[in-house]
Short mmCIF file of C-alpha atoms and ligand atoms in Angstrom, two decimals:
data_model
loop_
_atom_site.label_atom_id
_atom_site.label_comp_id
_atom_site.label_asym_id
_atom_site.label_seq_id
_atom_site.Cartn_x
_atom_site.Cartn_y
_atom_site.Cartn_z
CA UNK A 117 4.10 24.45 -28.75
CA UNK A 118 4.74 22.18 -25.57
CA UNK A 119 3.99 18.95 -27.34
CA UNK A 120 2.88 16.29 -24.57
CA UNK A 121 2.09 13.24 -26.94
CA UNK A 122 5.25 11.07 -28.48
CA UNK A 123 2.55 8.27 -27.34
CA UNK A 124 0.86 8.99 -30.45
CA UNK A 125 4.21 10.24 -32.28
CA UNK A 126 7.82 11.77 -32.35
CA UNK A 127 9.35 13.68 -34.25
CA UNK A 128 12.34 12.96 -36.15
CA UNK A 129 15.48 12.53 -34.85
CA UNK A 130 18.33 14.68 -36.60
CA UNK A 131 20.56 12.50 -37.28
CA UNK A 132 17.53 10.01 -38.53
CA UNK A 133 17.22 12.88 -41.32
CA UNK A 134 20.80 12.49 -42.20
CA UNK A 135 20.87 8.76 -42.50
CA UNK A 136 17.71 8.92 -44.34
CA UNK A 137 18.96 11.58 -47.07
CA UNK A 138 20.84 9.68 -49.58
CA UNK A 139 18.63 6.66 -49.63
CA UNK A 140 16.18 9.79 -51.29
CA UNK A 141 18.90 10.81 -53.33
CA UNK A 142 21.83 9.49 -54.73
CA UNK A 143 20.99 6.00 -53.67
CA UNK A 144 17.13 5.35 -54.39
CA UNK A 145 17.58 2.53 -56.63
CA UNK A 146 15.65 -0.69 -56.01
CA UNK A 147 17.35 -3.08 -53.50
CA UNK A 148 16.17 -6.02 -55.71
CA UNK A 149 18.06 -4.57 -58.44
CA UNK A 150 21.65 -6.30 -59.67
CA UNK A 151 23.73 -2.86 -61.07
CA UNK A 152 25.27 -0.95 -58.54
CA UNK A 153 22.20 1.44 -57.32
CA UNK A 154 20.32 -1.49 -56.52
CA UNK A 155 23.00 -2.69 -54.46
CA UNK A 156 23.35 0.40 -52.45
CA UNK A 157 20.42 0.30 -51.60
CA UNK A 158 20.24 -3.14 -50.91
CA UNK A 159 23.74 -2.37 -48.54
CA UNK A 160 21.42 0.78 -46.78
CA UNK A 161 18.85 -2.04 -46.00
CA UNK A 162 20.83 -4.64 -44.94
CA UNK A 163 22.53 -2.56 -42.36
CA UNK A 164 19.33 -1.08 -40.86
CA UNK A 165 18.10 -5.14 -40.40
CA UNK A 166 21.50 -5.40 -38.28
CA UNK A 167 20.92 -1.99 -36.45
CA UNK A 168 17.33 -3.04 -35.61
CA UNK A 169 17.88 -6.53 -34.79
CA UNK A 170 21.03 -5.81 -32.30
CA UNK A 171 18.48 -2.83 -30.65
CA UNK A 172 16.37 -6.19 -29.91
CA UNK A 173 18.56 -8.44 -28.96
CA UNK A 174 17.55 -10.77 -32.39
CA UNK A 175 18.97 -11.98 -35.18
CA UNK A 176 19.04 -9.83 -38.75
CA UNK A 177 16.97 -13.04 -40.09
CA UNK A 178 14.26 -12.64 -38.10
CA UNK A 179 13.48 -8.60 -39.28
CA UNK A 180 11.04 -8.53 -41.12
CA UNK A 181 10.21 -4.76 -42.19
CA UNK A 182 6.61 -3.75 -43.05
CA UNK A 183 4.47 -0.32 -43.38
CA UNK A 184 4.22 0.31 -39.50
CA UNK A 185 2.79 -1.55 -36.62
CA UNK A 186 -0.70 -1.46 -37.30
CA UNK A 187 1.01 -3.93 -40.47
CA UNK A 188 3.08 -6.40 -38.37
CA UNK A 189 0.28 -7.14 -35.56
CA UNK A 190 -1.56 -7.64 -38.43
CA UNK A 191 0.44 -10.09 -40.37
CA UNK A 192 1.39 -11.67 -36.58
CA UNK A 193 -2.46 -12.22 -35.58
CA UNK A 194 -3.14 -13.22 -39.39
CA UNK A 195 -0.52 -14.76 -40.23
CA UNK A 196 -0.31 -16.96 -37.70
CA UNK A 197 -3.34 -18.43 -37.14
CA UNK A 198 -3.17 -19.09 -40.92
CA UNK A 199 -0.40 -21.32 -40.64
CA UNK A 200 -1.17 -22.80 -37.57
CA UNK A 201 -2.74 -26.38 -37.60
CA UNK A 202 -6.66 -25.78 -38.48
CA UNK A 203 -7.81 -27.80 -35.61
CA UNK A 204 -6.26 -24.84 -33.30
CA UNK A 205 -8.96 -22.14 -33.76
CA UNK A 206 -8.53 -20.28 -30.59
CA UNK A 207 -6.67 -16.91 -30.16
CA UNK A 208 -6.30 -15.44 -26.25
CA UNK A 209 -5.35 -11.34 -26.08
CA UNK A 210 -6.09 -9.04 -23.78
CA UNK A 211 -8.72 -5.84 -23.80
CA UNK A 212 -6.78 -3.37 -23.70
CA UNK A 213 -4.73 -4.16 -26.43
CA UNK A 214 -4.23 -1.45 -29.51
CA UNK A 215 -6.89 -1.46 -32.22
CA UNK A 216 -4.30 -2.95 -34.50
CA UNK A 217 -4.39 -5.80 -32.60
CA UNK A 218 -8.05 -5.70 -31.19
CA UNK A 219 -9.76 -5.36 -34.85
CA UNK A 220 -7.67 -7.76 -35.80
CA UNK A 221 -8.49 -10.14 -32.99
CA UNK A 222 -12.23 -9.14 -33.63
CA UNK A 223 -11.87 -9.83 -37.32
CA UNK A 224 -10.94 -13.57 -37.11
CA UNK A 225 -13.75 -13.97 -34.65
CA UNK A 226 -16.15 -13.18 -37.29
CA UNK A 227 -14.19 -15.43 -39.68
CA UNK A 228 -14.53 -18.10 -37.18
CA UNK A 229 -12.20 -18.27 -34.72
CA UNK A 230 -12.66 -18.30 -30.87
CA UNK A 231 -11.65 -15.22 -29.49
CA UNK A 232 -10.98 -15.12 -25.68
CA UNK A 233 -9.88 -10.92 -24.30
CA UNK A 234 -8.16 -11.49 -21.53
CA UNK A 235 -9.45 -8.82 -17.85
CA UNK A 236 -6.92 -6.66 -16.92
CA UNK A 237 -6.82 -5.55 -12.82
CA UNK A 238 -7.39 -1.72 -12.13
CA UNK A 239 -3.94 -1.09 -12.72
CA UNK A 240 -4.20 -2.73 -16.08
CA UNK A 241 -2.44 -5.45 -15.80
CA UNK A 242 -3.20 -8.56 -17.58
CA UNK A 243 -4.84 -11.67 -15.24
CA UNK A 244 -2.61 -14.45 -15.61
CA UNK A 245 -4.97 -16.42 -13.83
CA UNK A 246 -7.59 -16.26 -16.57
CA UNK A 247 -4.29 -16.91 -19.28
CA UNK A 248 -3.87 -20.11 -17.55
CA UNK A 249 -7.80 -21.00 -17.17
CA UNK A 250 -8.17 -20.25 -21.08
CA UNK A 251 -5.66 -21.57 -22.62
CA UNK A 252 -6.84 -24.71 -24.65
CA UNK A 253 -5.01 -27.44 -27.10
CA UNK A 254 -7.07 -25.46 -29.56
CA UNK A 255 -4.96 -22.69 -28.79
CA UNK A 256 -3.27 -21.37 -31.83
CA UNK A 257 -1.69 -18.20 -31.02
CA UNK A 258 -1.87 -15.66 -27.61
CA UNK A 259 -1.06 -12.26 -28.14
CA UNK A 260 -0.37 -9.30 -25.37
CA UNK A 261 1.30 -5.95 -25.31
CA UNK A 262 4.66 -5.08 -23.94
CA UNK A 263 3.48 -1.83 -22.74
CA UNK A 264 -0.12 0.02 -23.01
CA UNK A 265 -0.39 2.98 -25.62
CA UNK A 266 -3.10 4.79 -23.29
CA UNK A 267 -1.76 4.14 -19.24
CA UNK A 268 1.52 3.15 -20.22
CA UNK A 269 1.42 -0.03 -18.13
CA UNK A 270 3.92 -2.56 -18.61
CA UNK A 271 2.39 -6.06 -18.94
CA UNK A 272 4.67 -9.26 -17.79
CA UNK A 273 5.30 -10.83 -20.89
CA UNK A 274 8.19 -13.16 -19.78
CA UNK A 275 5.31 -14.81 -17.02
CA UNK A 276 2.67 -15.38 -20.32
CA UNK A 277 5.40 -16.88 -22.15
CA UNK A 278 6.32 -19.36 -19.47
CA UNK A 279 2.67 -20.29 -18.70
CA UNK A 280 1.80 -20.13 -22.69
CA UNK A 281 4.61 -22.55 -23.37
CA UNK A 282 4.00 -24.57 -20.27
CA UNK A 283 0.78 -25.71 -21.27
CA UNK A 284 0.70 -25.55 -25.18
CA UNK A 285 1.92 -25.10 -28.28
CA UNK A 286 0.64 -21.75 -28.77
CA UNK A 287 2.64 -19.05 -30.61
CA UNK A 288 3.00 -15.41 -28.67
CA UNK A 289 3.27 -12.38 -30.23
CA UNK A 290 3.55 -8.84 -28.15
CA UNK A 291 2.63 -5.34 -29.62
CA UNK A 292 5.96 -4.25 -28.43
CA UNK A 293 5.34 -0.87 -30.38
CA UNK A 294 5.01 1.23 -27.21
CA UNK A 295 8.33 -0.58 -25.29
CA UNK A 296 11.04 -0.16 -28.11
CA UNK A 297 12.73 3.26 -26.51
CA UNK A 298 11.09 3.62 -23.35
CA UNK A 299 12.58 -0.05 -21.96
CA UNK A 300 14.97 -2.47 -22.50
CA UNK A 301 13.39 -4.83 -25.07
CA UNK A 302 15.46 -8.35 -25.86
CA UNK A 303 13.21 -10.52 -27.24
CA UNK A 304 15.37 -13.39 -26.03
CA UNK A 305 14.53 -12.33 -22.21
CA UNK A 306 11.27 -11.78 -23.28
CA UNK A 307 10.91 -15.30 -24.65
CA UNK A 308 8.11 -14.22 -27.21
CA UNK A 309 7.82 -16.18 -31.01
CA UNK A 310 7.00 -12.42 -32.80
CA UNK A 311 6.96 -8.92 -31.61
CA UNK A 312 5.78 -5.62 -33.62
CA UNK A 313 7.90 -2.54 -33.84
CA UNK A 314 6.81 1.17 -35.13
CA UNK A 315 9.55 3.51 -36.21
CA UNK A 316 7.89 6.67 -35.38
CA UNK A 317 7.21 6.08 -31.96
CA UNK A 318 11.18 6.37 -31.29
CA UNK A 319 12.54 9.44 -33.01
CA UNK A 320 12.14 7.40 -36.63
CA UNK A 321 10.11 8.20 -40.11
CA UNK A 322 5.79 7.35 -39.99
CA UNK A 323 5.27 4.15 -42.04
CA UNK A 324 7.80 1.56 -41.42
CA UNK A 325 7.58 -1.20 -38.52
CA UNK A 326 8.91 -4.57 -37.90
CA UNK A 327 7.72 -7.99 -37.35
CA UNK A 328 10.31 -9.64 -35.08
CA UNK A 329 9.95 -13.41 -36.06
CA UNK A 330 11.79 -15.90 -34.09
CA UNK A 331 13.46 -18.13 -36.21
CA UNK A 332 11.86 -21.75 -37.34
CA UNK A 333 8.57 -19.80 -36.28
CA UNK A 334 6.45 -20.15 -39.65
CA UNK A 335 3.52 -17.82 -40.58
CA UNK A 336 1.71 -17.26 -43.44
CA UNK A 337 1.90 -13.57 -45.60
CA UNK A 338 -0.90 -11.29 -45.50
CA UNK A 339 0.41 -9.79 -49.22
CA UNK A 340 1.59 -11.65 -52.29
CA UNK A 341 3.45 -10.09 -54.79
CA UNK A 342 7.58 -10.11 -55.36
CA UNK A 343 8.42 -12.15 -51.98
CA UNK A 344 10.29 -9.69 -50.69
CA UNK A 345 11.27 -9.58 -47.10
CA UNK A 346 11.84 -14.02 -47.71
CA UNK A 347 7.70 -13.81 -48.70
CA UNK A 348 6.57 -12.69 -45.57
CA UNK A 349 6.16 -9.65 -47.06
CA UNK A 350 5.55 -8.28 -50.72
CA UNK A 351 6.79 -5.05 -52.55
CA UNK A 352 9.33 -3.04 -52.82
CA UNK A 353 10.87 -1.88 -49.20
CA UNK A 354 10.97 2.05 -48.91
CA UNK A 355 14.39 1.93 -47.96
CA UNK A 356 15.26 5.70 -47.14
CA UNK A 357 12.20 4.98 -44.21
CA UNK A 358 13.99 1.55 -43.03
CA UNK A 359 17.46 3.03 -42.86
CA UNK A 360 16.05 5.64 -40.83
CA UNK A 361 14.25 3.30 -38.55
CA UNK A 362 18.16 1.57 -38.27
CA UNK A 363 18.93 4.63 -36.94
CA UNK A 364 16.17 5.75 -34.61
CA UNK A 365 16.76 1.93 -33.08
CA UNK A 366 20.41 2.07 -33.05
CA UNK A 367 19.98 6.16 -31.26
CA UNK A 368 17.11 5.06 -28.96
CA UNK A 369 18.76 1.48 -27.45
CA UNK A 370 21.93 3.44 -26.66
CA UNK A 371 20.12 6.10 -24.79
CA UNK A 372 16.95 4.06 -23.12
CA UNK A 373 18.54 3.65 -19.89
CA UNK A 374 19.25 7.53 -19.31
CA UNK A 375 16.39 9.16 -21.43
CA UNK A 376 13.86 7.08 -19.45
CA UNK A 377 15.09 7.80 -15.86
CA UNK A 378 14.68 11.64 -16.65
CA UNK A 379 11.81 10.70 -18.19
CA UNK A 380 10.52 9.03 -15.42
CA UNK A 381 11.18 11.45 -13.24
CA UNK A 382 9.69 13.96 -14.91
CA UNK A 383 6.52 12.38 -15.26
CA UNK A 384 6.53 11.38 -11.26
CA UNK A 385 6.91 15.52 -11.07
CA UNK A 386 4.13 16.49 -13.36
CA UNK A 387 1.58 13.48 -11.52
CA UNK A 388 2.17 15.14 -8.18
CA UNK A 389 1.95 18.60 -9.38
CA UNK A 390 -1.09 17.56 -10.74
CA UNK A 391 -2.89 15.77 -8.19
CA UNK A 392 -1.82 19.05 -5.91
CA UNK A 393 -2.94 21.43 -8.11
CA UNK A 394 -6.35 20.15 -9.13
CA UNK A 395 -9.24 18.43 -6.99
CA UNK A 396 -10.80 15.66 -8.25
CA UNK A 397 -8.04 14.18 -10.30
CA UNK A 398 -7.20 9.95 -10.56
CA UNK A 399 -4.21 8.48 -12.31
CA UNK A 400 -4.96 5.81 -14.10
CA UNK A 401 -2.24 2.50 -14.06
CA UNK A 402 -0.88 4.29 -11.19
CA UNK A 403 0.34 0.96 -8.83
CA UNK A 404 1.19 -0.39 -12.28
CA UNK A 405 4.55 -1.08 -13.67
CA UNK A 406 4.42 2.29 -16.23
CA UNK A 407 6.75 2.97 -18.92
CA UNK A 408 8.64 5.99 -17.88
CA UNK A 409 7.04 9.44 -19.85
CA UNK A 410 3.33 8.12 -20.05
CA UNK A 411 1.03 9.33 -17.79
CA UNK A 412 -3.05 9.16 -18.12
CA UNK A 413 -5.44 11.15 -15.30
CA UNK A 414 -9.16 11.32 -15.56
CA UNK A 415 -10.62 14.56 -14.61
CA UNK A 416 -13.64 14.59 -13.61
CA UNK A 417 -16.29 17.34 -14.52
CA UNK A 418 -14.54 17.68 -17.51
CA UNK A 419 -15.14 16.16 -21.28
CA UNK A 420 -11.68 15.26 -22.98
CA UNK A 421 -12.86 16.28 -25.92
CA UNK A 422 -12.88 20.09 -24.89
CA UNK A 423 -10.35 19.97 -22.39
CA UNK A 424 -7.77 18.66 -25.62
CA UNK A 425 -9.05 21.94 -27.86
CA UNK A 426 -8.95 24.55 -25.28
CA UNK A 427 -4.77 23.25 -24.20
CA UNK A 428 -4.24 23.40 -27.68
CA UNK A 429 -5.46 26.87 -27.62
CA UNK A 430 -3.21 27.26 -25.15
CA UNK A 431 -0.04 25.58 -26.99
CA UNK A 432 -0.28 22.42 -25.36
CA UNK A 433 -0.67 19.33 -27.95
CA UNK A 434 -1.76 16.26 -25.62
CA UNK A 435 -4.35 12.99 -26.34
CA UNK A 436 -7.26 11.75 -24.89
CA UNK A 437 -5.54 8.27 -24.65
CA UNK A 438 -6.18 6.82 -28.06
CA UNK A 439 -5.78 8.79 -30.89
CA UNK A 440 -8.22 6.17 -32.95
CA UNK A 441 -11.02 6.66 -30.57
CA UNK A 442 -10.73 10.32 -29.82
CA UNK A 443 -13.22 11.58 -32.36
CA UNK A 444 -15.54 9.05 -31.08
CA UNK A 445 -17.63 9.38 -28.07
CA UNK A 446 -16.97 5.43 -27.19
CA UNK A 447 -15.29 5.74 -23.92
CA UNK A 448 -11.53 4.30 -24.23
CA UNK A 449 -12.05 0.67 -24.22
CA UNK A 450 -8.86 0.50 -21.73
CA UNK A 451 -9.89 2.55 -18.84
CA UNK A 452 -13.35 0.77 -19.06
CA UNK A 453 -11.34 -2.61 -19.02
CA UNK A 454 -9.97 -1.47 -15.98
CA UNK A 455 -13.19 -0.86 -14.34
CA UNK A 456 -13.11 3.15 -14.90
CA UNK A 457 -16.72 4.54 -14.92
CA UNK A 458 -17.58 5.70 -18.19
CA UNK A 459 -18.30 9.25 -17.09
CA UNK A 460 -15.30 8.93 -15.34
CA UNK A 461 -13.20 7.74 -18.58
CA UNK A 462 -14.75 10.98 -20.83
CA UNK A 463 -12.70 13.58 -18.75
CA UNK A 464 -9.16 11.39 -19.39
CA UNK A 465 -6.49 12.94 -20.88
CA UNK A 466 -2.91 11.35 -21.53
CA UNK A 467 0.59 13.28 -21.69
CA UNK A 468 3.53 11.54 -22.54
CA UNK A 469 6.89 12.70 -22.90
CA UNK A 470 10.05 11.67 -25.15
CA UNK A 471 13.44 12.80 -25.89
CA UNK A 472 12.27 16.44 -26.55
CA UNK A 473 10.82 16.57 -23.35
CA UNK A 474 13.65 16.30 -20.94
CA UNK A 475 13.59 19.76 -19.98
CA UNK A 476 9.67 20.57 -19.66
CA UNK A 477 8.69 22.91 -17.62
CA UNK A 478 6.53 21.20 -15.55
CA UNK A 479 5.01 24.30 -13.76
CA UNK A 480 4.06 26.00 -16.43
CA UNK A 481 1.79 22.94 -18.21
CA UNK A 482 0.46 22.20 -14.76
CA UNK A 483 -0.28 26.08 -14.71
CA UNK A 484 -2.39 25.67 -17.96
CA UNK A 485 -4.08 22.70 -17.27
CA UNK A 486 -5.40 24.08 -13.92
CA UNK A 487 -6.75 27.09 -15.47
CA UNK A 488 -8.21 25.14 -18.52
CA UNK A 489 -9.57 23.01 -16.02
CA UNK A 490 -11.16 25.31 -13.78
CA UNK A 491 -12.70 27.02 -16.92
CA UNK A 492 -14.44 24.27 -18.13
CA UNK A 493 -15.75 22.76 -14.82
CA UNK A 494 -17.43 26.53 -14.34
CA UNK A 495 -19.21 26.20 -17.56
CA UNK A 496 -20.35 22.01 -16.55
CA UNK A 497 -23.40 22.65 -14.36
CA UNK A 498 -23.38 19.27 -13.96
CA UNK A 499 -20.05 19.05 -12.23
CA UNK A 500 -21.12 22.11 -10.26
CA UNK A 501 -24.20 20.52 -9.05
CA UNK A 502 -22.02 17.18 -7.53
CA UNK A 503 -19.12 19.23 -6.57
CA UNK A 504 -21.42 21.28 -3.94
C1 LIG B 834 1.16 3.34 -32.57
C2 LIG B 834 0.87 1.95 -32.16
C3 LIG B 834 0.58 0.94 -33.10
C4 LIG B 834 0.41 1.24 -34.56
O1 LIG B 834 1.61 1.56 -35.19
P1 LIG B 834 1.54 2.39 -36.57
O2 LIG B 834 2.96 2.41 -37.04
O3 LIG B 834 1.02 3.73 -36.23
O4 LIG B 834 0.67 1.63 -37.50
C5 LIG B 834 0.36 -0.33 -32.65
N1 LIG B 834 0.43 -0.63 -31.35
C6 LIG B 834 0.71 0.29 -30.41
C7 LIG B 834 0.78 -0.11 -28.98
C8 LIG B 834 0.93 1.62 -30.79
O5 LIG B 834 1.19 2.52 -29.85
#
């Protein structure tokens, strides 16, 4: 299999397994626990806060781990508007934000709150412009990516943090979930008051993530229980997944810099090949700042849906963009936030690369997707008919 889709996930890192082993094993007691398994365990977690925190540039005080990123945006967008004074009602994101954060978003609107999505440009870039002409003293909290799960564009985060804090009050929180591994993340030079982290999207296990929350910065938890994790968040920590996630952070912030500028390249290699290969082709994000390793086209003629089961027929594991919304016939709410036609946005297809995928051969998946490609636009009469 030529797997083209860390976006969505990555597989484990070896020596993630090896860190991971014992906290299965010999050391699975609970960290809350006084006798001596309990404080292994305790030790295994309090060493992957470190590793984590120094991969972000924070402190170990403001880690707090939780089931995966969908979890932290949640307890972020929750959590914070909870706390905040109940005069400030508003919330600004963007719309192309990740469903954890968008459902979210679109859940406190129902429960009252003025929700502003922010435009993006075609590049998908977030209008700072309409951050500055919405913000409001109502404004409780503004929250925007790091870097998009579907194009890959990198949004300026630093700028909304110096408007945001400019002008109000206002907490901001970043879905950094796509950014940890594929850029340099500090949240000191990115300024932001919380920032969401997903293990699995850097080499580490499925089911743990971070919220990153500054220090002072209060919010409310979204689970009561044993106030673990200093009550932000309840229950037990799985520890074996955190130390892992250590790990992966610890691996992945030592090797950003060099992974990403192969990875870069390599995705620069398969966007031309691409583009010469097969007519009809746009990159989506292109003029954008991109992380290095995503890259989303839109082929037109072709329905994603299809063109995703007949690569996999051919070995090749890649995404329509979203993994939520493929399924769905809902064009990706990103492309049409960047002012992609919806017929346009049915024929998109994303690969992104990782660690695994520093030696790809580029030819050959170009190869595949051409023929794939010019299979299913000779069975689309109705690409046939506009093509002629
Ligand atoms: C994958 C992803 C999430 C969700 O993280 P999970 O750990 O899968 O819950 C959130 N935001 C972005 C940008 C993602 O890519």
């Amino acid at each position: 299999m030529i797997y083209l889709d860390y976006a969505a996930t990555t597989p484990m890192i070896d020596e993630v397994i090896t860190a991971m082993l014992p906290y299965q094993q010999q050391f699975f007691g609970n960290p809350s626990s006084v006798y001596a398994a309990g404080r292994q365990a305790k030790k295994g977690l309090e060493e992957a806060r470190e590793k984590v925190a120094d991969a972000i540039g924070a402190q170990p005080a403001e880690i707090i781990f939780t089931a995966g990123g969908t979890e932290a945006d949640n307890l972020a967008l929750k959590g914070a508007v909870a706390k905040a004074d109940p005069r400030r009602r508003h919330v600004i994101t963007t719309s192309i934000e990740h469903h954890a954060v968008l459902h979210s978003a679109e859940w406190l609107e129902r429960q009252g709150y003025r929700v502003t999505f922010l435009p993006v440009d075609n590049n998908g870039i977030v209008s700072l412009d309409a951050l500055k002409a919405s913000l409001s003293p109502e404004t409780a909290l503004v929250s925007v990516m790091l870097a998009n799960n579907e194009v890959g564009t990198v949004q300026p985060v630093r700028e909304v943090v110096d408007i945001v804090k400019a002008h109000s009050r206002a907490l901001v929180h970043t879905d950094a979930v796509q950014g940890l591994g594929k850029v340099p993340v500090d949240v000191e030079d990115l300024g932001v008051d919380m920032a969401a982290f997903a293990a699995h999207k850097l080499g580490g296990p499925k089911g743990v993530g971070v919220l990153y929350l500054r220090s002072k910065t209060s919010i409310a938890p979204q689970l009561h229980g044993g106030g673990q994790e200093r009550g932000l968040r309840s229950g037990t920590p799985n520890v074996a997944a955190i130390v892992g996630f250590g790990t992966a952070a610890e691996i992945s912030a030592s090797e950003v810099a060099e992974v990403s500028q192969q990875l870069s390249d390599i995705r620069d290699r398969l966007q031309e090949s691409i583009l010469r290969a097969i007519p009809d082709v746009t990159v989506n994000g292109a003029e954008g700042p991109r992380v290095p390793g995503t890259l989303s086209v839109c082929i037109r003629g072709v329905e994603g849906e299809s063109l995703l089961l007949m690569l996999d027929s051919k070995g090749v594991a890649a995404s329509s963009g979203s993994a939520c919304a493929s399924g769905s016939l809902e064009p990706s709410h990103v492309l049409m936030a960047m002012g992609v036609s919806p017929e346009t946005a049915h024929g998109s297809l994303r690969l992104s690369l990782g660690r695994g995928s520093v030696d790809l051969d580029v030819k050959a998946v170009v190869e595949t997707l051409r023929q794939v490609v010019t299979r299913l636009r000779s069975i689309a009469p109705r690409f046939a008919k506009t093509a002629s």
